[in-house]
Coordinates of C-alpha atoms in Angstrom, one line a residue:
M130 CA -21.2 55.3 -18.1
R131 CA -17.8 55.5 -16.6
V132 CA -16.4 54.2 -19.9
S133 CA -18.1 57.0 -21.9
A134 CA -17.0 59.8 -19.2
L135 CA -13.5 58.8 -19.6
S136 CA -13.6 58.6 -23.1
L137 CA -15.0 62.1 -23.1
A138 CA -12.5 63.3 -20.9
Y139 CA -9.7 62.0 -23.2
F140 CA -10.9 63.7 -26.3
I141 CA -11.3 66.9 -24.5
Y142 CA -7.7 66.3 -23.2
D143 CA -6.2 65.3 -26.3
L144 CA -8.1 68.3 -28.5
A145 CA -6.4 70.5 -26.0
C146 CA -3.2 69.0 -26.4
C147 CA -3.2 69.4 -30.2
W148 CA -4.8 73.0 -30.0
V149 CA -1.7 74.0 -27.6
D150 CA 1.0 72.0 -29.8
K151 CA -0.6 74.1 -32.8
N152 CA -0.9 70.6 -34.5
M153 CA -4.6 71.1 -35.2
T154 CA -5.7 70.1 -38.6
M155 CA -9.5 70.4 -40.0
D156 CA -9.9 66.5 -40.1
N157 CA -8.4 66.2 -36.8
L158 CA -10.8 69.2 -35.4
A159 CA -13.7 67.5 -36.8
H160 CA -13.0 64.1 -35.3
H161 CA -12.4 65.2 -31.8
L162 CA -15.8 67.7 -32.1
V163 CA -17.8 65.0 -33.3
S164 CA -16.6 62.4 -30.7
I165 CA -17.1 65.2 -28.1
V166 CA -20.6 65.8 -29.1
G167 CA -21.5 62.3 -29.5
I168 CA -20.0 61.1 -26.4
G169 CA -21.7 64.0 -24.3
A170 CA -24.9 63.4 -25.9
G171 CA -24.8 59.9 -25.1
L172 CA -24.1 60.8 -21.5
A173 CA -26.5 63.5 -21.5
Y174 CA -29.3 61.3 -22.3
E175 CA -28.0 58.4 -20.8
M176 CA -28.6 56.5 -23.6
C177 CA -26.8 54.2 -26.6
G178 CA -23.6 53.7 -24.2
S179 CA -22.6 50.5 -25.8
E180 CA -23.4 51.6 -29.3
I181 CA -21.3 54.7 -28.8
M182 CA -18.2 52.7 -27.3
A183 CA -18.8 50.0 -30.0
T184 CA -18.4 53.0 -32.7
L185 CA -15.5 54.6 -31.0
L186 CA -13.7 50.9 -30.8
I187 CA -14.3 50.4 -34.8
T188 CA -13.0 54.1 -35.9
E189 CA -10.0 54.3 -33.2
I190 CA -8.7 50.8 -33.9
S191 CA -7.9 52.2 -37.7
S192 CA -5.9 55.0 -35.9
P193 CA -2.2 53.2 -36.0
F194 CA -2.7 52.8 -39.5
L195 CA -3.5 56.2 -40.1
H196 CA -0.3 57.3 -38.1
L197 CA 1.5 54.7 -40.3
R198 CA 0.8 56.2 -43.4
E199 CA 2.1 59.6 -41.8
F200 CA 5.3 57.8 -40.8
L201 CA 5.9 56.3 -44.3
K202 CA 5.4 59.5 -45.8
E203 CA 8.1 61.1 -43.8
L204 CA 10.4 58.4 -44.1
G205 CA 10.3 58.7 -47.8
Y206 CA 8.2 55.7 -48.7
K207 CA 5.3 57.7 -50.3
N208 CA 4.8 56.3 -53.8
T209 CA 5.7 52.5 -52.7
D210 CA 3.4 49.2 -52.3
L211 CA 3.6 49.5 -48.3
N212 CA 2.4 52.8 -48.2
L213 CA -0.5 51.7 -50.6
A214 CA -1.2 48.9 -48.1
A215 CA -1.3 51.4 -45.5
D216 CA -3.5 54.1 -47.6
V217 CA -6.1 51.2 -48.2
T218 CA -6.0 49.2 -45.0
P219 CA -7.8 51.7 -42.9
V220 CA -10.6 52.0 -45.8
I221 CA -11.0 48.4 -45.9
H222 CA -11.4 48.0 -42.0
L223 CA -14.2 50.9 -41.9
R224 CA -16.2 49.3 -45.0
F225 CA -15.8 45.7 -43.4
S226 CA -17.1 47.1 -39.9
A227 CA -19.7 49.3 -41.2
V228 CA -21.2 46.1 -43.0
L229 CA -20.8 43.8 -40.0
S230 CA -22.1 46.4 -37.6
R231 CA -25.3 47.3 -39.5
P232 CA -27.7 44.9 -38.4
Y233 CA -27.1 45.4 -34.9
E234 CA -27.3 49.1 -35.4
C235 CA -30.8 48.8 -37.1
S236 CA -32.2 46.7 -34.8
N237 CA -31.3 48.7 -31.4
L238 CA -32.8 51.7 -33.2
E239 CA -35.8 49.9 -34.1
E240 CA -36.1 48.7 -30.6
A241 CA -35.4 52.2 -29.6
S242 CA -38.1 53.7 -31.7
H243 CA -40.7 51.3 -30.1
I244 CA -39.8 52.2 -26.9
A245 CA -40.1 56.1 -27.6
I246 CA -43.4 55.5 -29.4
H247 CA -45.1 53.8 -26.6

């Protein structure tokens, strides 16, 4: 629960920093709000802590590649093979992670539904 609370605090802080710096885009706003609501719900209901943290790890580990895309575009490497690799890597990572994590998520959902019904 402490890690969830720390992650929630970070997302709120990062959202405030983006807002103050006037560096807020719609995708960045959606990313922060979904993360804040998801982590906040997990904390409020005291459920799914490990699943939420695993999801954050899977999604946030692709952030360096997303930042690399922006850097390459600013440095003039917009239509190069390097930029294409930086564009494709997060997509492949997220698809691969989704396929690997799906059985775990489904088994936990099934366990949770049995607990909730009984």
